[in-house]
Tab-separated table of C-alpha atoms and ligand atoms in Angstrom:
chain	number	residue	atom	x	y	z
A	1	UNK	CA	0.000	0.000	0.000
A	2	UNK	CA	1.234	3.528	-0.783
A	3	UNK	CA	1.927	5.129	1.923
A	4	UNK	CA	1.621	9.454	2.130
A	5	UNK	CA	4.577	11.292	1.997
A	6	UNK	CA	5.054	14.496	3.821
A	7	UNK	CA	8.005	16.926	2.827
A	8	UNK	CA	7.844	16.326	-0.683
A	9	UNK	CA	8.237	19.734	-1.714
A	10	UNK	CA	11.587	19.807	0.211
A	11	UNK	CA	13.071	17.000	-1.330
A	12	UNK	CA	15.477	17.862	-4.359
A	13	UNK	CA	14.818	17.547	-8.331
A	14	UNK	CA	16.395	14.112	-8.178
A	15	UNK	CA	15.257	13.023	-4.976
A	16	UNK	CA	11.302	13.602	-6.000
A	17	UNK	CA	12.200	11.705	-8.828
A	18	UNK	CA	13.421	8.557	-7.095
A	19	UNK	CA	10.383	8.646	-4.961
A	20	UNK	CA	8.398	8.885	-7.813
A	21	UNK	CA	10.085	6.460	-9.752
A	22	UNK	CA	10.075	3.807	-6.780
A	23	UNK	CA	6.921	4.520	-6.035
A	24	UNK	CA	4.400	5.006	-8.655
A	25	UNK	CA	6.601	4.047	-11.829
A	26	UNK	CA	8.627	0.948	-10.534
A	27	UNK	CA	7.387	-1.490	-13.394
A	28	UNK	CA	8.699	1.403	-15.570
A	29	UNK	CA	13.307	0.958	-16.259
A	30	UNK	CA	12.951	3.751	-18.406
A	31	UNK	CA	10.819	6.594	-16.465
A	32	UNK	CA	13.803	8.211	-14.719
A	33	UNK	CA	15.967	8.540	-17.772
A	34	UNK	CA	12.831	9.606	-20.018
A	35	UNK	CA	11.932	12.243	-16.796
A	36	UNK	CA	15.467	13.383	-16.750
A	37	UNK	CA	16.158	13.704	-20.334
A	38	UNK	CA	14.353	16.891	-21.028
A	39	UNK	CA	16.288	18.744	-18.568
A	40	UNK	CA	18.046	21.220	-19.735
A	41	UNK	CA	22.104	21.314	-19.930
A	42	UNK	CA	22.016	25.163	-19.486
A	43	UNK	CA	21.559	24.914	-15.499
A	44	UNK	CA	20.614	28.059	-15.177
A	45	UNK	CA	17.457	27.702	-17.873
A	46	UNK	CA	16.705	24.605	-16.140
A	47	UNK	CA	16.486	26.346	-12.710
A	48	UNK	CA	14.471	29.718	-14.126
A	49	UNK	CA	11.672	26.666	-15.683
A	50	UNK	CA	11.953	25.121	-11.961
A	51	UNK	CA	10.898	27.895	-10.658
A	52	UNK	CA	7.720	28.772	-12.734
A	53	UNK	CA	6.413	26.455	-10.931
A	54	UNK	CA	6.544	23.641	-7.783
A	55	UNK	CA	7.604	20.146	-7.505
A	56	UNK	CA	9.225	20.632	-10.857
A	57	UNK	CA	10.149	17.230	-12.103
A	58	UNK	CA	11.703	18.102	-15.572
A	59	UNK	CA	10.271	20.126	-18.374
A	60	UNK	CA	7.167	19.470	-21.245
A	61	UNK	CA	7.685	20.525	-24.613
A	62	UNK	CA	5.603	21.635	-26.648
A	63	UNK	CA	6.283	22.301	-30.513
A	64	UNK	CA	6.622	26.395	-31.004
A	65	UNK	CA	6.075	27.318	-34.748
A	66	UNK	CA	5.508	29.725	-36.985
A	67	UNK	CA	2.553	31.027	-39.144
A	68	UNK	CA	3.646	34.039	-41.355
A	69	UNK	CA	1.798	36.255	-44.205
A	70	UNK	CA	-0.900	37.561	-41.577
A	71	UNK	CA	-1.905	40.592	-42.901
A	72	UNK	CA	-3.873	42.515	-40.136
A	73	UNK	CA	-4.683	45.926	-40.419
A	74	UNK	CA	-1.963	46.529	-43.424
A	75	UNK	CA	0.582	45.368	-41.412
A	76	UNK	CA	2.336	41.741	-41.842
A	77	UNK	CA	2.874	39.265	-38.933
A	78	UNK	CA	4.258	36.010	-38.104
A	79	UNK	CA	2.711	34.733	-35.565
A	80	UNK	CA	4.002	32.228	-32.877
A	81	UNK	CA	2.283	29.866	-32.072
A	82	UNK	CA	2.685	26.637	-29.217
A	83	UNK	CA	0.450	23.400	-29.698
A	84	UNK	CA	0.852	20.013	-30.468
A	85	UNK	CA	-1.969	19.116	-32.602
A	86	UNK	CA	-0.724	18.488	-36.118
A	87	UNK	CA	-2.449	20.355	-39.144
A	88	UNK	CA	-3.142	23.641	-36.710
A	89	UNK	CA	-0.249	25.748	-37.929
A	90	UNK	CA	-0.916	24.695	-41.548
A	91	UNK	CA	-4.080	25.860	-41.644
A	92	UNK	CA	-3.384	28.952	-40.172
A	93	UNK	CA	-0.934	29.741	-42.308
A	94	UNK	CA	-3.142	28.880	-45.493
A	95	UNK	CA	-5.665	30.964	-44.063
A	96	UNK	CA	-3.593	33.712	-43.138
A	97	UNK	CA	-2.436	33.455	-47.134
A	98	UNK	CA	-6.040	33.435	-48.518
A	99	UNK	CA	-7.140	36.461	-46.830
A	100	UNK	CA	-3.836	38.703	-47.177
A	101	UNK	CA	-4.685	38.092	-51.019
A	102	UNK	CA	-7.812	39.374	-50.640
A	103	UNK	CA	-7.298	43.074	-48.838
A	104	UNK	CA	-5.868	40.773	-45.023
A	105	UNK	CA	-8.020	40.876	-41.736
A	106	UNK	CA	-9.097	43.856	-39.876
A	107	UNK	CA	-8.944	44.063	-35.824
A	108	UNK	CA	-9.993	46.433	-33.464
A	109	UNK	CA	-10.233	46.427	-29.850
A	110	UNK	CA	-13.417	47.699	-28.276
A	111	UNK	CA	-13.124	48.035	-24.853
A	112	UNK	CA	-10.110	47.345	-22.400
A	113	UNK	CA	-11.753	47.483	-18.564
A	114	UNK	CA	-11.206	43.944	-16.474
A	115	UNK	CA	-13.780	43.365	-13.539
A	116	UNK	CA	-13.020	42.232	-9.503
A	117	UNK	CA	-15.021	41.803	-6.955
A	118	UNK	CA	-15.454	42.053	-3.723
A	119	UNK	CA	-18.098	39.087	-2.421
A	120	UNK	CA	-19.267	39.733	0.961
A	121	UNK	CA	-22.451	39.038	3.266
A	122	UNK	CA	-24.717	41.909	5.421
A	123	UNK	CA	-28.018	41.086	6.578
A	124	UNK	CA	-28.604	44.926	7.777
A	125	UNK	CA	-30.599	47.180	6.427
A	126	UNK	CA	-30.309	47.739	3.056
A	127	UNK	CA	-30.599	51.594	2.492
A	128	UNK	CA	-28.020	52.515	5.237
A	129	UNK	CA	-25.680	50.291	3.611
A	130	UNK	CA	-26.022	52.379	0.552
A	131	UNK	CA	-25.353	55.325	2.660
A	132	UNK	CA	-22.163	54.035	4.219
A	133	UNK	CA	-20.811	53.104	0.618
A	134	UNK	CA	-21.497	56.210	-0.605
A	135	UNK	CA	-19.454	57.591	2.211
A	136	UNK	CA	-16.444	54.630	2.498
A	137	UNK	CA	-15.660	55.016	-1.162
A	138	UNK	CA	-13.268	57.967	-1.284
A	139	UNK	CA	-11.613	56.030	2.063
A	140	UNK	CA	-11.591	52.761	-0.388
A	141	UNK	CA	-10.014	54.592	-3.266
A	142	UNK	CA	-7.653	56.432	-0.683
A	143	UNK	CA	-6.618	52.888	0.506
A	144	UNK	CA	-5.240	51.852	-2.735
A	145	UNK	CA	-3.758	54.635	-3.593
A	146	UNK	CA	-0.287	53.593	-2.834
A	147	UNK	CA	-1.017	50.208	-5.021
A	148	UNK	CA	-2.417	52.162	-7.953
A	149	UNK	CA	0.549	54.819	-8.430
A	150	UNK	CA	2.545	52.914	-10.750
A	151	UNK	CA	-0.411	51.906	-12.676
A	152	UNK	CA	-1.758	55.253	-12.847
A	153	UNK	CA	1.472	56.759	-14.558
A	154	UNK	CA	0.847	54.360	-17.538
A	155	UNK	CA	-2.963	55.498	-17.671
A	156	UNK	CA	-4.213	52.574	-15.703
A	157	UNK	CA	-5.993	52.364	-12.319
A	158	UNK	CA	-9.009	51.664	-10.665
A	159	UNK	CA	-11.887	52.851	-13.008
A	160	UNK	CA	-15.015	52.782	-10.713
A	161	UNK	CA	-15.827	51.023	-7.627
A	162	UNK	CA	-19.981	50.007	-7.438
A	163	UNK	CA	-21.794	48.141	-4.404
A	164	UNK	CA	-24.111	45.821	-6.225
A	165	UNK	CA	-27.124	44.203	-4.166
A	166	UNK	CA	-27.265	40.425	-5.100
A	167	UNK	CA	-29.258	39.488	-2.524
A	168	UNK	CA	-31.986	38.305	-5.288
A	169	UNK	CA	-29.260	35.059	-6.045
A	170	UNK	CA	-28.480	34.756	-2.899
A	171	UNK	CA	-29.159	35.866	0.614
A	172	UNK	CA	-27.214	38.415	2.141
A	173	UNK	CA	-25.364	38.463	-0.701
A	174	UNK	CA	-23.912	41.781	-1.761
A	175	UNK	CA	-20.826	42.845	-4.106
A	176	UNK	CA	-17.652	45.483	-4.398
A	177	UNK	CA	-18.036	45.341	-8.585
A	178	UNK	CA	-15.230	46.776	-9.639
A	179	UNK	CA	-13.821	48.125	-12.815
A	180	UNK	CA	-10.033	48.903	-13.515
A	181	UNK	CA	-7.864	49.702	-16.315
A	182	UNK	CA	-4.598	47.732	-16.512
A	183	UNK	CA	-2.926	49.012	-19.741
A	184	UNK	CA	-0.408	46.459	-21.122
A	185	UNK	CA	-0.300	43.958	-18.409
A	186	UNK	CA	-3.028	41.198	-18.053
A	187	UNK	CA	-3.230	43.108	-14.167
A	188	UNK	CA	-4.313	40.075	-12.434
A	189	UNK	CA	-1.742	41.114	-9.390
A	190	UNK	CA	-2.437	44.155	-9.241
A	191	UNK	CA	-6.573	43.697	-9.411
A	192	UNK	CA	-5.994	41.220	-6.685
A	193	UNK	CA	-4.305	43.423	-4.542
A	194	UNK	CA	-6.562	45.985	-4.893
A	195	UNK	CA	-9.652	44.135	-4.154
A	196	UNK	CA	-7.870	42.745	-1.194
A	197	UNK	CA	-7.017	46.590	0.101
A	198	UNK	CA	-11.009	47.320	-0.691
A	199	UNK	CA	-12.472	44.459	1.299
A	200	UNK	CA	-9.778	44.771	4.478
A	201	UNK	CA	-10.580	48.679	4.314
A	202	UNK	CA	-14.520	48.229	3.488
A	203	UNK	CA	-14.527	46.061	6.197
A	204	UNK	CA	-12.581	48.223	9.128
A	205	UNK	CA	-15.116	50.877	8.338
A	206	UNK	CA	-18.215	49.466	8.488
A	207	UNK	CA	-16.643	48.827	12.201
A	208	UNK	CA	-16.733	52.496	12.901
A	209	UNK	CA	-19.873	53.503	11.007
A	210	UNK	CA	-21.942	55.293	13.321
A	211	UNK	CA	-25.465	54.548	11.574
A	212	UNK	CA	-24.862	50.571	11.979
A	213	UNK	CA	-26.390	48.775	14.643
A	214	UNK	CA	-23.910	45.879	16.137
A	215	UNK	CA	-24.318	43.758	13.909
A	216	UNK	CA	-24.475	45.850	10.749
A	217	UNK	CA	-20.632	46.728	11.840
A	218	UNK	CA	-20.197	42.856	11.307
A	219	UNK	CA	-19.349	42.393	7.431
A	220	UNK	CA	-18.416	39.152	6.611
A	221	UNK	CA	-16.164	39.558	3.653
A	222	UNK	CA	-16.259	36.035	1.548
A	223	UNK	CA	-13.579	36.468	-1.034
A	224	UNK	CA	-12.058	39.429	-3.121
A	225	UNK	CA	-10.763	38.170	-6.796
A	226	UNK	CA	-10.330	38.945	-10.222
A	227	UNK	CA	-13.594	37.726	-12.556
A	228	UNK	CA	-12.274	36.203	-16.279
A	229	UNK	CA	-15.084	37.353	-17.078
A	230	UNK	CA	-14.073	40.348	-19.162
A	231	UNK	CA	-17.439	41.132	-21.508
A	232	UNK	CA	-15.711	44.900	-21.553
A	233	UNK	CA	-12.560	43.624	-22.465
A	234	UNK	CA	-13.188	42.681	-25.916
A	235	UNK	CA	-11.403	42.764	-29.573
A	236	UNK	CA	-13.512	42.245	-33.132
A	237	UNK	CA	-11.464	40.473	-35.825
A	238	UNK	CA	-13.278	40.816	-39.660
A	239	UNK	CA	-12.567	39.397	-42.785
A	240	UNK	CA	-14.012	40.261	-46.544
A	241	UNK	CA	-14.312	40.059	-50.057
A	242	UNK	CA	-16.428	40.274	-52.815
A	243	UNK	CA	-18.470	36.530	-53.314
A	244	UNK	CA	-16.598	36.083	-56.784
A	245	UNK	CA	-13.606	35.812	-54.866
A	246	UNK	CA	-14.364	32.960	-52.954
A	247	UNK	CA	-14.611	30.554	-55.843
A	248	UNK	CA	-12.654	27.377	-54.553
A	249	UNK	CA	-12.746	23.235	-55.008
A	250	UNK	CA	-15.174	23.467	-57.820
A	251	UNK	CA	-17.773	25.217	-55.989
A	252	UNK	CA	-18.655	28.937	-57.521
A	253	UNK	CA	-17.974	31.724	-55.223
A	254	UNK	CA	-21.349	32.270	-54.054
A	255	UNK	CA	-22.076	28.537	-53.706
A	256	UNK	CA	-19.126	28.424	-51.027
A	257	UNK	CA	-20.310	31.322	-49.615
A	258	UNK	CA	-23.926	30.183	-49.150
A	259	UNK	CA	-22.270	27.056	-47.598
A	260	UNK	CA	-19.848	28.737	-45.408
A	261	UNK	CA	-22.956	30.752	-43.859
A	262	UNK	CA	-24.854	27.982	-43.605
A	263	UNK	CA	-22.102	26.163	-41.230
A	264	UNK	CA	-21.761	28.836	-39.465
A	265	UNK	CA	-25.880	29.306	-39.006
A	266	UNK	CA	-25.785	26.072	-37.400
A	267	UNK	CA	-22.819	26.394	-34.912
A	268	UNK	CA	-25.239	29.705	-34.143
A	269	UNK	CA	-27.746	27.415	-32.962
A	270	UNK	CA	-26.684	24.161	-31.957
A	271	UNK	CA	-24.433	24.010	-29.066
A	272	UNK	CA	-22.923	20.355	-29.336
A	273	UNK	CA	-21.700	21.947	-33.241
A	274	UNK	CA	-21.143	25.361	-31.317
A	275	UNK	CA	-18.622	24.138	-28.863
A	276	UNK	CA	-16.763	22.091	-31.668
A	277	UNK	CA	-16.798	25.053	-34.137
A	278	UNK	CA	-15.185	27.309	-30.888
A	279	UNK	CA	-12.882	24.568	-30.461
A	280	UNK	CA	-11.154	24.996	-33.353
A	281	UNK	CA	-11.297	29.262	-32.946
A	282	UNK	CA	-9.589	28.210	-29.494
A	283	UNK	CA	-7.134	25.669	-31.563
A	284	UNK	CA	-5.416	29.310	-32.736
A	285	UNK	CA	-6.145	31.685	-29.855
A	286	UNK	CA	-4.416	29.272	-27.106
A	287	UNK	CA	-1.572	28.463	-29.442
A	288	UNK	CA	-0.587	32.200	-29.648
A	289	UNK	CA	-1.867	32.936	-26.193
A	290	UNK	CA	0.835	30.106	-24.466
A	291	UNK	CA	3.622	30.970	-26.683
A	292	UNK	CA	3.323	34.561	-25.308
A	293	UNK	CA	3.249	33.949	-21.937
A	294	UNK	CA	-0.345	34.550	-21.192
A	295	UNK	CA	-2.555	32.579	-19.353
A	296	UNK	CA	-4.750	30.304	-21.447
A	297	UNK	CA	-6.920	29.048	-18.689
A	298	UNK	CA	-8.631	33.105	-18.073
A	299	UNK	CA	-8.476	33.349	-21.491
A	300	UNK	CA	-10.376	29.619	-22.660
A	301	UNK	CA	-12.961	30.797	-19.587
A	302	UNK	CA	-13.714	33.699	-20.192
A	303	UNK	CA	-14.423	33.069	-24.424
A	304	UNK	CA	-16.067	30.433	-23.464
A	305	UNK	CA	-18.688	32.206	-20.805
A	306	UNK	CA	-19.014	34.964	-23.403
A	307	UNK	CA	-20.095	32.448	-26.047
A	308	UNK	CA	-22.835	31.793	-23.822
A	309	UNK	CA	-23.871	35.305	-23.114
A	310	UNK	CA	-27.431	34.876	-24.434
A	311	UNK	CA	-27.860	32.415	-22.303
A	312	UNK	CA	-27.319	28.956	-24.725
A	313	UNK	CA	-23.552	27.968	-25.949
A	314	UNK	CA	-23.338	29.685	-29.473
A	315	UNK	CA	-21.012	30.574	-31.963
A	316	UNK	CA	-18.460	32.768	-31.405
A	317	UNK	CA	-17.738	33.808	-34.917
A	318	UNK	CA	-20.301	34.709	-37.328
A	319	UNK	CA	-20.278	35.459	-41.312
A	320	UNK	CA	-22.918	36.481	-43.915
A	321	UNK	CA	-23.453	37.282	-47.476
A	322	UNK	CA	-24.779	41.175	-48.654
A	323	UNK	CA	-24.650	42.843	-51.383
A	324	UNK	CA	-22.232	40.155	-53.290
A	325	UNK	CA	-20.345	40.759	-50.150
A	326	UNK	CA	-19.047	37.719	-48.162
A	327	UNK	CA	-17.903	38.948	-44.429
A	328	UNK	CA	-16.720	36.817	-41.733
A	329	UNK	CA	-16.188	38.233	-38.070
A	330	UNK	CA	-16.158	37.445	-34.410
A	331	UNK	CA	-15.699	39.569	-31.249
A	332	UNK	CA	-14.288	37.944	-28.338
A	333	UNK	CA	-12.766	38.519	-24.746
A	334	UNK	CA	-9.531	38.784	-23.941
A	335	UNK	CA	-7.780	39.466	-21.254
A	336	UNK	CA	-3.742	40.040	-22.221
A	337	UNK	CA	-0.737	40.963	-21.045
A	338	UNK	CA	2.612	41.933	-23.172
A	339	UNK	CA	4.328	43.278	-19.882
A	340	UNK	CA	4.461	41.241	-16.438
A	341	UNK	CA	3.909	37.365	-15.369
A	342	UNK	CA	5.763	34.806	-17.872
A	343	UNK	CA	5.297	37.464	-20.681
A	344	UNK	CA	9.062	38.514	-19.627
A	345	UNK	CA	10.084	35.758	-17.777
A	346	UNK	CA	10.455	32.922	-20.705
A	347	UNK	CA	13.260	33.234	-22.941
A	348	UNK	CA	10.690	32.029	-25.574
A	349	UNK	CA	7.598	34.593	-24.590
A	350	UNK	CA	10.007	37.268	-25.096
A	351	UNK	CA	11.108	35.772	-28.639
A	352	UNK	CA	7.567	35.231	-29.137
A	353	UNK	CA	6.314	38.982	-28.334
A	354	UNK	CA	9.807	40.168	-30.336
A	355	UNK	CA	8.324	38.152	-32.811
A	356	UNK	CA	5.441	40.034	-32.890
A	357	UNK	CA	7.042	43.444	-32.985
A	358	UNK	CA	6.679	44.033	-29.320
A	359	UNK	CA	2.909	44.903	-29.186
A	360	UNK	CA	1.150	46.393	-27.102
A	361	UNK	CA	-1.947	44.129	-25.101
A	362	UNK	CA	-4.113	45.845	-27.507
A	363	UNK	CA	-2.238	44.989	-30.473
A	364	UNK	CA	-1.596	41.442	-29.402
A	365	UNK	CA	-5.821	41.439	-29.035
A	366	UNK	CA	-5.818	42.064	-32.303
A	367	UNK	CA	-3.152	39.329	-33.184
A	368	UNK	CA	-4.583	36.815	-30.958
A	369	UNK	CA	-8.482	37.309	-32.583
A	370	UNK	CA	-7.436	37.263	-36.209
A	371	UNK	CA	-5.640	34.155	-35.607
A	372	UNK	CA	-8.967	32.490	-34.022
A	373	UNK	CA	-10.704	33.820	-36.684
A	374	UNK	CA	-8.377	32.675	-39.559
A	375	UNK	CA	-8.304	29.323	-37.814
A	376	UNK	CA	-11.697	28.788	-37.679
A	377	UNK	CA	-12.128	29.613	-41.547
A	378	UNK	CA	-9.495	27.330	-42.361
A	379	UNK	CA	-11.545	24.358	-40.494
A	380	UNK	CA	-15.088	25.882	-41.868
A	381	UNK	CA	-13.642	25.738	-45.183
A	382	UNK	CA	-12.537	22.324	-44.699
A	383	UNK	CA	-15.123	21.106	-43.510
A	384	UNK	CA	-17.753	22.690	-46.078
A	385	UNK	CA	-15.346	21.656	-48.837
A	386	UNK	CA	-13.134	18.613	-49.018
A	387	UNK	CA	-13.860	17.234	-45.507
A	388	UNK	CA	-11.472	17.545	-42.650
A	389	UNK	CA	-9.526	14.708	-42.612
A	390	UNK	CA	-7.761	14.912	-45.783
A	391	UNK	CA	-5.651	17.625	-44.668
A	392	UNK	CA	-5.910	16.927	-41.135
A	393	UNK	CA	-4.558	12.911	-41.777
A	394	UNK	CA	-2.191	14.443	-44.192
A	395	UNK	CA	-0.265	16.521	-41.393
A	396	UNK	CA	-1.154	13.420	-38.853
A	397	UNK	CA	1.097	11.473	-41.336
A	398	UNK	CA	4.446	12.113	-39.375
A	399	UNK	CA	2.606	10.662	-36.394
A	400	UNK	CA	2.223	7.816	-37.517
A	401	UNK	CA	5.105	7.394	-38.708
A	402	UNK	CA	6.413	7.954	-35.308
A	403	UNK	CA	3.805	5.659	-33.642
A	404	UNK	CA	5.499	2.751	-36.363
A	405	UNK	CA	8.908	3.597	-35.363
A	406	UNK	CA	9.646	4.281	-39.036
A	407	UNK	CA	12.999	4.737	-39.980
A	408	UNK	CA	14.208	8.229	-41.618
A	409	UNK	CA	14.199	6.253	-44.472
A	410	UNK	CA	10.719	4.917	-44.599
A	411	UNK	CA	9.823	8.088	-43.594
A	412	UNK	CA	11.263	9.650	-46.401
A	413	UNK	CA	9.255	7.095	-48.778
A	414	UNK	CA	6.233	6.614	-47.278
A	415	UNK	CA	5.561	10.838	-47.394
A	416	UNK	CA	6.501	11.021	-50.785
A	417	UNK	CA	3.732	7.912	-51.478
A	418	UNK	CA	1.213	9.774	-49.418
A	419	UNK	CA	1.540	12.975	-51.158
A	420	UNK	CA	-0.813	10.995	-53.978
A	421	UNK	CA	-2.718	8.171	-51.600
A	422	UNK	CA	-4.930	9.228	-48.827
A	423	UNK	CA	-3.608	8.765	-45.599
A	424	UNK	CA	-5.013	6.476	-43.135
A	425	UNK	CA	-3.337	4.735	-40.038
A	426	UNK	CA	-4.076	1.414	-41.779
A	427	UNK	CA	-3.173	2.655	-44.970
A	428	UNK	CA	0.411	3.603	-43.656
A	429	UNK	CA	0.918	0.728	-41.414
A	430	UNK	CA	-0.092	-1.375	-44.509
A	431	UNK	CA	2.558	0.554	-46.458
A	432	UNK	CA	5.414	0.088	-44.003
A	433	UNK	CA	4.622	-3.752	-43.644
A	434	UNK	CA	5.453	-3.956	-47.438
A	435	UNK	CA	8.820	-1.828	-47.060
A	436	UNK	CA	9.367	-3.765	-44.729
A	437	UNK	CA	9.151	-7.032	-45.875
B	501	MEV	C1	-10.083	20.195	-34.558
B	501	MEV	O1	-9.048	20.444	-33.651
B	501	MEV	C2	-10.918	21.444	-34.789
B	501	MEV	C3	-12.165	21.257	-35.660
B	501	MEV	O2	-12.968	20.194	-35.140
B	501	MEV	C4	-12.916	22.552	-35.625
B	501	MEV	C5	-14.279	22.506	-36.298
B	501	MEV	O3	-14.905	21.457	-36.349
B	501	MEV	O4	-14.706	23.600	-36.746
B	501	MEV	C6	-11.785	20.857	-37.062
C-alpha cells in the first residue's frame, strides 16, 4: 500500500524523482531517464523553468512554430504559435495566405476594462448600507492609492468602484463590482491586490460607522478576486471580399459562400456543433496565447462564458453574405498581457512577443483574434469543402510514422507515397509492412 509522503516539496529535483520512480513508476526501467532527459544542460534555464512552478520534475515541450503572411490591419505578422496538434499551424498559415490576397483581416479592440469583486455578506438594512458606501468610497479609493501609483502613470488604475445588491441570487449576498484599467499587463496582481485593500478597508469601516447597529458593523467579507469574465474587455477580428472571390474546389464563389454561412448558421444554434466550431477558434487563440506567456486558462474561460452570453452555448464567430459581399467576423474577450507574469520571464515569450514586434496588449488582441478567426475559416472551409480529414490525416502522417517507429528512411518514402494516396493509419501501417518485408 502507498503510503503518504510528507516533505515532498523539500526533497530535491532528483530526490522527488526517485520517490516517484520507486513509487508510482517501478514497473517502468525507463521513467527516470525519459523524466530526466528533457532537462536542460544550461543549469541556469533549467532552474528559471523550476521555478515557474513547484515540484518541478523536468520540463514538457511543446512544438513552437511559426505562421507568417498575416496581414492585419496593413501590417504583416508572423505569428508564434505553441500546440501540439498536427495540421493547426498549416491551416493557419493557409488561411492567413487566402485572406492577405484578398485586402488581409481587420482588428480592433473595443473596450479594455477587467472586472473584480469584492463578495461579501450583510443582513442589515439595506438603504443605510447604501449610505455608508457612498461615504467609504473615497476612504476605499484612498486605501489603494499607494497600489495604484505605478499603474496610474501608464494610464491605468481603478476605473469605478460600485456596491451591487445580489441578494436576489443569494441571501445576504452583496458585491464590491469593480472596474479597472490595466494598460499592457493582463493586471491580475495588481486587481488582486486591490480588491484585497477594498475588502480589508470596506470592512474596518463598516466597524466604525456610526449609523450601523452591532451587527451591521459585522461584514463578513467572503472572497475578493479577479472575474475572467471580461465582456468589456473585448477585440472584433473581420474578414471580406467580394463573393466572386471565394470561388474554390469546384464550388462557384457564391455557392461556397452560401455554404460557409450555412455552417456557421448552425454552430449559431446548436451548441454540441457550437462548442466544436469554438474549439477549433480556441485551436489558434491558445496556441498564440501560451507561446506569449499569457494565461490560457482566463483566457479559454472567459471566451467560453461569453459564447454563452445569451444564455445557450453559441457561436463565437459569425459570417454572412450582402450585397455580393461575403464577411466573416467574431468579437471575443480577452484578457492580455505583453508586460508582467511569464510574458518577460520565458526566454521564448520574449522571442515570441519580439516576434510580434513588441505589441502592445491591444495589439496582441488584435493578433490573438485574427488568428482564431483565420483558424476557424481554415476548419469551416474544410469542412464545407473537401472534408477535414484529408488535410488533417495528411499533417497526422508524421505521427504515424512515429507511432510505427519508421525509420528516416521509410519516412522519407512513405511521405513522398502519401503525397498521392490518402492517408489512413491502416493505410500507412499497410505501407510500411510492405517496405518492410
Ligand atoms: C479540430 O481540432 C478542430 C475542428 O474540429 C474545428 C471545427 O470542427 O470547426 C476541425
Amino acid at each position: 500500500m502507498i503510503e503518504p509522503i510528507s516533505g515532498f516539496s523539500k526533497l530535491s529535483k532528483q530526490e522527488k524523482i526517485e520517490w516517484l520512480s520507486s513509487t508510482y513508476l517501478s514497473g517502468n526501467t525507463k521513467a527516470k531517464e525519459i523524466l530526466t532527459q528533457y532537462w536542460n544542460s544550461n543549469s541556469s534555464l533549467q532552474q528559471l523553468h523550476e521555478e515557474f512552478t513547484e515540484n518541478t520534475l523536468t520540463n514538457y515541450y511543446l512544438p513552437f512554430g511559426l505562421a507568417p503572411n498575416f496581414l492585419i490591419n496593413d501590417r504583416l505578422y508572423a505569428v508564434p504559435m505553441a500546440i501540439e496538434e498536427s495540421s493547426v499551424i498549416a491551416a493557419a498559415s493557409k488561411a492567413a495566405k487566402f485572406w492577405g490576397r484578398r485586402g488581409g483581416f481587420k482588428a480592433e479592440v473595443l473596450g479594455t476594462q477587467k472586472i473584480g469583486q469584492v463578495h461579501f455578506m450583510y443582513s442589515g438594512d439595506r438603504e443605510k448600507l447604501q449610505a455608508f458606501f457612498s461615504k467609504a468610497k473615497p476612504r476605499l479609493l484612498e486605501a489603494v492609492a499607494p497600489l495604484t501609483k505605478n499603474m496610474e502613470k501608464r494610464g491605468g488604475g481603478v476605473v469605478n468602484v460600485e456596491l451591487r445588491d445580489k441578494t436576489d441570487l443569494l441571501g445576504d449576498y452583496y458585491q464590491l463590482h469593480c472596474t479597472f484599467e490595466t494598460k499592457d499587463s493582463m493586471g491580475a496582481n495588481f486587481i488582486n491586490s486591490c480588491l484585497e485593500r477594498f475588502a480589508e478597508t470596506f470592512r474596518a469601516e463598516a466597524k466604525n460607522h456610526e449609523a450601523f447597529d452591532a451587527s451591521e458593523k459585522e461584514i463578513e467579507i467572503v472572497m475578493s478576486i479577479l472575474s475572467n469574465y471580461v465582456p468589456d474587455c473585448i477585440v472584433r477580428a473581420e474578414v471580406s471580399c467580394p463573393v466572386s472571390e471565394l470561388a474554390d474546389h469546384g464550388l462557384t464563389g457564391e455557392d461556397f459562400a452560401a455554404k460557409f454561412v450555412r455552417a456557421l448558421k448552425i454552430a449559431e444554434a446548436e451548441p454540441y456543433r457550437a462548442v466544436t466550431h469554438n474549439k477549433g477558434i480556441m485551436n489558434g487563440i491558445d496556441a498564440v496565447v501560451l507561446a506569449t506567456g499569457n494565461d490560457f486558462r482566463a483566457v479559454e474561460a472567459g471566451i467560453h462564458a461569453y459564447a454563452s452570453k445569451e444564455g445557450k452555448y453559441s457561436s463565437l464567430s459569425h459570417a454572412d453574405v450582402r450585397d455580393g459581399k461575403f464577411r466573416f467576423w467574431m468579437e471575443i474577450p480577452l484578457a492580455l498581457g505583453t508586460v508582467g507574469g511569464l510574458t518577460g520571464l520565458h526566454p521564448l515569450s520574449r522571442i515570441a512577443l519580439e516576434i510580434l514586434q513588441n505589441p502592445s496588449a491591444e495589439d496582441l488582441m488584435k493578433i490573438v483574434a485574427v488568428t482564431g478567426l483565420a483558424q476557424n475559416f481554415a476548419a469551416v472551409k474544410s469542412l464545407t469543402t473537401t472534408g477535414i480529414q484529408q488535410g488533417h490525416m495528411k499533417m497526422h502522417l508524421m505521427n504515424i510514422l512515429n507511432q510505427l517507429k519508421a525509420t528516416p528512411r521509410e519516412k522519407e518514402v512513405l511521405v513522398a507515397h502519401f503525397k498521392s494516396h490518402n492517408v489512413s493509419h491502416s493505410a500507412v501501417e499497410e505501407q510500411i509492412e510492405k517496405l518492410r518485408q
